[in-house]
Amino acid sequence: MTKLELIKALAEECNTTAGAAESLLDGLARVASKKLGEGGEVIIPGLVKLTTKERAARKGRNPRTGEEVAIPAKTVVHVKVLKALAEHVV
């Protein structure tokens, strides 16, 4: 589902305009991004839990040359599907 399709479906489901649905979706993305950037977690009830995790530095290989390269540590977003969604999909 594309962003435009999601906006249309959300507007229809909530009996609102596409503009209001887009504003809500964009606001959710901004709030989640800000909270995750602060090291917090974001729970979207019935869907997912977003958290950040530290990925340790490690050694990898260049697939073309086979040369060993250092991959630095970094922070990544971890997504956990909540039980309600997992049960609905299965």
PDB file of N, CA and C in Angstrom, residues 34-83:
ATOM      1  N   LYS A  34      10.898  11.995  16.200  1.00  0.00           N
ATOM      2  CA  LYS A  34      11.452  12.804  17.293  1.00  0.00           C
ATOM      3  C   LYS A  34      11.657  11.951  18.542  1.00  0.00           C
ATOM      4  N   LYS A  35      10.658  11.169  18.899  1.00  0.00           N
ATOM      5  CA  LYS A  35      10.733  10.343  20.109  1.00  0.00           C
ATOM      6  C   LYS A  35      11.831   9.289  19.985  1.00  0.00           C
ATOM      7  N   LEU A  36      11.934   8.644  18.834  1.00  0.00           N
ATOM      8  CA  LEU A  36      12.980   7.641  18.630  1.00  0.00           C
ATOM      9  C   LEU A  36      14.362   8.289  18.640  1.00  0.00           C
ATOM     10  N   GLY A  37      14.457   9.505  18.115  1.00  0.00           N
ATOM     11  CA  GLY A  37      15.718  10.231  18.128  1.00  0.00           C
ATOM     12  C   GLY A  37      16.182  10.558  19.535  1.00  0.00           C
ATOM     13  N   GLU A  38      15.232  10.681  20.452  1.00  0.00           N
ATOM     14  CA  GLU A  38      15.543  10.941  21.859  1.00  0.00           C
ATOM     15  C   GLU A  38      15.844   9.651  22.616  1.00  0.00           C
ATOM     16  N   GLY A  39      15.734   8.521  21.932  1.00  0.00           N
ATOM     17  CA  GLY A  39      15.999   7.233  22.565  1.00  0.00           C
ATOM     18  C   GLY A  39      14.775   6.598  23.193  1.00  0.00           C
ATOM     19  N   GLY A  40      13.604   7.155  22.941  1.00  0.00           N
ATOM     20  CA  GLY A  40      12.372   6.615  23.509  1.00  0.00           C
ATOM     21  C   GLY A  40      11.784   5.512  22.652  1.00  0.00           C
ATOM     22  N   GLU A  41      10.566   5.131  22.987  1.00  0.00           N
ATOM     23  CA  GLU A  41       9.863   4.116  22.210  1.00  0.00           C
ATOM     24  C   GLU A  41       8.512   4.661  21.799  1.00  0.00           C
ATOM     25  N   VAL A  42       7.976   4.127  20.720  1.00  0.00           N
ATOM     26  CA  VAL A  42       6.682   4.550  20.204  1.00  0.00           C
ATOM     27  C   VAL A  42       5.833   3.303  20.025  1.00  0.00           C
ATOM     28  N   ILE A  43       4.659   3.306  20.637  1.00  0.00           N
ATOM     29  CA  ILE A  43       3.723   2.192  20.475  1.00  0.00           C
ATOM     30  C   ILE A  43       2.522   2.706  19.699  1.00  0.00           C
ATOM     31  N   ILE A  44       2.246   2.079  18.581  1.00  0.00           N
ATOM     32  CA  ILE A  44       1.044   2.377  17.815  1.00  0.00           C
ATOM     33  C   ILE A  44       0.086   1.245  18.153  1.00  0.00           C
ATOM     34  N   PRO A  45      -0.897   1.516  19.030  1.00  0.00           N
ATOM     35  CA  PRO A  45      -1.759   0.459  19.564  1.00  0.00           C
ATOM     36  C   PRO A  45      -2.349  -0.443  18.479  1.00  0.00           C
ATOM     37  N   GLY A  46      -2.235  -1.735  18.720  1.00  0.00           N
ATOM     38  CA  GLY A  46      -2.775  -2.726  17.806  1.00  0.00           C
ATOM     39  C   GLY A  46      -1.916  -3.002  16.587  1.00  0.00           C
ATOM     40  N   LEU A  47      -0.806  -2.263  16.438  1.00  0.00           N
ATOM     41  CA  LEU A  47       0.036  -2.447  15.255  1.00  0.00           C
ATOM     42  C   LEU A  47       1.465  -2.824  15.603  1.00  0.00           C
ATOM     43  N   VAL A  48       2.258  -1.827  16.001  1.00  0.00           N
ATOM     44  CA  VAL A  48       3.685  -2.058  16.208  1.00  0.00           C
ATOM     45  C   VAL A  48       4.230  -1.277  17.395  1.00  0.00           C
ATOM     46  N   LYS A  49       5.388  -1.744  17.861  1.00  0.00           N
ATOM     47  CA  LYS A  49       6.163  -1.038  18.879  1.00  0.00           C
ATOM     48  C   LYS A  49       7.510  -0.725  18.241  1.00  0.00           C
ATOM     49  N   LEU A  50       7.878   0.552  18.227  1.00  0.00           N
ATOM     50  CA  LEU A  50       9.137   0.992  17.642  1.00  0.00           C
ATOM     51  C   LEU A  50      10.098   1.374  18.756  1.00  0.00           C
ATOM     52  N   THR A  51      11.305   0.836  18.714  1.00  0.00           N
ATOM     53  CA  THR A  51      12.344   1.170  19.679  1.00  0.00           C
ATOM     54  C   THR A  51      13.659   1.326  18.923  1.00  0.00           C
ATOM     55  N   THR A  52      14.659   1.832  19.623  1.00  0.00           N
ATOM     56  CA  THR A  52      15.986   1.899  19.020  1.00  0.00           C
ATOM     57  C   THR A  52      16.887   0.896  19.711  1.00  0.00           C
ATOM     58  N   LYS A  53      17.821   0.364  18.952  1.00  0.00           N
ATOM     59  CA  LYS A  53      18.799  -0.577  19.489  1.00  0.00           C
ATOM     60  C   LYS A  53      20.171  -0.179  18.978  1.00  0.00           C
ATOM     61  N   GLU A  54      21.168  -0.437  19.805  1.00  0.00           N
ATOM     62  CA  GLU A  54      22.545  -0.185  19.403  1.00  0.00           C
ATOM     63  C   GLU A  54      23.087  -1.432  18.715  1.00  0.00           C
ATOM     64  N   ARG A  55      23.576  -1.263  17.520  1.00  0.00           N
ATOM     65  CA  ARG A  55      24.202  -2.371  16.800  1.00  0.00           C
ATOM     66  C   ARG A  55      25.713  -2.222  16.976  1.00  0.00           C
ATOM     67  N   ALA A  56      26.358  -3.260  17.448  1.00  0.00           N
ATOM     68  CA  ALA A  56      27.792  -3.221  17.731  1.00  0.00           C
ATOM     69  C   ALA A  56      28.614  -3.126  16.445  1.00  0.00           C
ATOM     70  N   ALA A  57      29.812  -2.589  16.589  1.00  0.00           N
ATOM     71  CA  ALA A  57      30.744  -2.563  15.460  1.00  0.00           C
ATOM     72  C   ALA A  57      31.122  -4.004  15.122  1.00  0.00           C
ATOM     73  N   ARG A  58      31.391  -4.238  13.853  1.00  0.00           N
ATOM     74  CA  ARG A  58      31.734  -5.599  13.446  1.00  0.00           C
ATOM     75  C   ARG A  58      32.588  -5.554  12.191  1.00  0.00           C
ATOM     76  N   LYS A  59      33.074  -6.702  11.822  1.00  0.00           N
ATOM     77  CA  LYS A  59      33.866  -6.806  10.600  1.00  0.00           C
ATOM     78  C   LYS A  59      33.019  -7.469   9.526  1.00  0.00           C
ATOM     79  N   GLY A  60      33.109  -6.938   8.326  1.00  0.00           N
ATOM     80  CA  GLY A  60      32.390  -7.505   7.198  1.00  0.00           C
ATOM     81  C   GLY A  60      33.343  -7.702   6.037  1.00  0.00           C
ATOM     82  N   ARG A  61      32.807  -8.123   4.926  1.00  0.00           N
ATOM     83  CA  ARG A  61      33.638  -8.335   3.738  1.00  0.00           C
ATOM     84  C   ARG A  61      33.017  -7.623   2.544  1.00  0.00           C
ATOM     85  N   ASN A  62      33.878  -7.037   1.738  1.00  0.00           N
ATOM     86  CA  ASN A  62      33.456  -6.457   0.479  1.00  0.00           C
ATOM     87  C   ASN A  62      33.129  -7.629  -0.448  1.00  0.00           C
ATOM     88  N   PRO A  63      31.884  -7.736  -0.926  1.00  0.00           N
ATOM     89  CA  PRO A  63      31.515  -8.899  -1.736  1.00  0.00           C
ATOM     90  C   PRO A  63      32.258  -8.987  -3.072  1.00  0.00           C
ATOM     91  N   ARG A  64      32.731  -7.873  -3.594  1.00  0.00           N
ATOM     92  CA  ARG A  64      33.457  -7.901  -4.873  1.00  0.00           C
ATOM     93  C   ARG A  64      34.893  -8.372  -4.714  1.00  0.00           C
ATOM     94  N   THR A  65      35.553  -7.837  -3.673  1.00  0.00           N
ATOM     95  CA  THR A  65      36.988  -8.113  -3.544  1.00  0.00           C
ATOM     96  C   THR A  65      37.315  -9.123  -2.462  1.00  0.00           C
ATOM     97  N   GLY A  66      36.375  -9.348  -1.557  1.00  0.00           N
ATOM     98  CA  GLY A  66      36.641 -10.241  -0.436  1.00  0.00           C
ATOM     99  C   GLY A  66      37.445  -9.566   0.664  1.00  0.00           C
ATOM    100  N   GLU A  67      37.769  -8.286   0.457  1.00  0.00           N
ATOM    101  CA  GLU A  67      38.545  -7.528   1.435  1.00  0.00           C
ATOM    102  C   GLU A  67      37.726  -7.318   2.707  1.00  0.00           C
ATOM    103  N   GLU A  68      38.379  -7.472   3.858  1.00  0.00           N
ATOM    104  CA  GLU A  68      37.719  -7.258   5.137  1.00  0.00           C
ATOM    105  C   GLU A  68      37.565  -5.755   5.372  1.00  0.00           C
ATOM    106  N   VAL A  69      36.365  -5.348   5.804  1.00  0.00           N
ATOM    107  CA  VAL A  69      36.104  -3.937   6.095  1.00  0.00           C
ATOM    108  C   VAL A  69      35.502  -3.816   7.484  1.00  0.00           C
ATOM    109  N   ALA A  70      35.766  -2.684   8.133  1.00  0.00           N
ATOM    110  CA  ALA A  70      35.209  -2.418   9.459  1.00  0.00           C
ATOM    111  C   ALA A  70      33.855  -1.744   9.285  1.00  0.00           C
ATOM    112  N   ILE A  71      32.847  -2.300   9.924  1.00  0.00           N
ATOM    113  CA  ILE A  71      31.512  -1.710   9.910  1.00  0.00           C
ATOM    114  C   ILE A  71      31.315  -1.066  11.276  1.00  0.00           C
ATOM    115  N   PRO A  72      31.121   0.259  11.321  1.00  0.00           N
ATOM    116  CA  PRO A  72      31.037   0.947  12.612  1.00  0.00           C
ATOM    117  C   PRO A  72      29.735   0.639  13.357  1.00  0.00           C
ATOM    118  N   ALA A  73      29.758   0.878  14.666  1.00  0.00           N
ATOM    119  CA  ALA A  73      28.554   0.730  15.485  1.00  0.00           C
ATOM    120  C   ALA A  73      27.537   1.780  15.044  1.00  0.00           C
ATOM    121  N   LYS A  74      26.267   1.463  15.194  1.00  0.00           N
ATOM    122  CA  LYS A  74      25.233   2.437  14.847  1.00  0.00           C
ATOM    123  C   LYS A  74      23.943   2.124  15.586  1.00  0.00           C
ATOM    124  N   THR A  75      23.067   3.101  15.607  1.00  0.00           N
ATOM    125  CA  THR A  75      21.751   2.946  16.211  1.00  0.00           C
ATOM    126  C   THR A  75      20.758   2.634  15.100  1.00  0.00           C
ATOM    127  N   VAL A  76      19.936   1.603  15.310  1.00  0.00           N
ATOM    128  CA  VAL A  76      18.941   1.209  14.317  1.00  0.00           C
ATOM    129  C   VAL A  76      17.557   1.184  14.958  1.00  0.00           C
ATOM    130  N   VAL A  77      16.529   1.297  14.138  1.00  0.00           N
ATOM    131  CA  VAL A  77      15.151   1.212  14.623  1.00  0.00           C
ATOM    132  C   VAL A  77      14.738  -0.254  14.608  1.00  0.00           C
ATOM    133  N   HIS A  78      14.178  -0.701  15.717  1.00  0.00           N
ATOM    134  CA  HIS A  78      13.688  -2.073  15.838  1.00  0.00           C
ATOM    135  C   HIS A  78      12.164  -2.026  15.849  1.00  0.00           C
ATOM    136  N   VAL A  79      11.537  -2.854  15.034  1.00  0.00           N
ATOM    137  CA  VAL A  79      10.080  -2.895  14.926  1.00  0.00           C
ATOM    138  C   VAL A  79       9.586  -4.230  15.451  1.00  0.00           C
ATOM    139  N   LYS A  80       8.678  -4.175  16.426  1.00  0.00           N
ATOM    140  CA  LYS A  80       8.066  -5.395  16.947  1.00  0.00           C
ATOM    141  C   LYS A  80       6.578  -5.347  16.616  1.00  0.00           C
ATOM    142  N   VAL A  81       6.102  -6.354  15.921  1.00  0.00           N
ATOM    143  CA  VAL A  81       4.682  -6.445  15.588  1.00  0.00           C
ATOM    144  C   VAL A  81       3.932  -6.850  16.848  1.00  0.00           C
ATOM    145  N   LEU A  82       2.880  -6.107  17.174  1.00  0.00           N
ATOM    146  CA  LEU A  82       2.115  -6.421  18.379  1.00  0.00           C
ATOM    147  C   LEU A  82       1.192  -7.612  18.150  1.00  0.00           C
ATOM    148  N   LYS A  83       0.834  -8.247  19.248  1.00  0.00           N
ATOM    149  CA  LYS A  83       0.069  -9.493  19.216  1.00  0.00           C
ATOM    150  C   LYS A  83      -1.237  -9.352  18.436  1.00  0.00           C
TER     151      LYS A  83
END
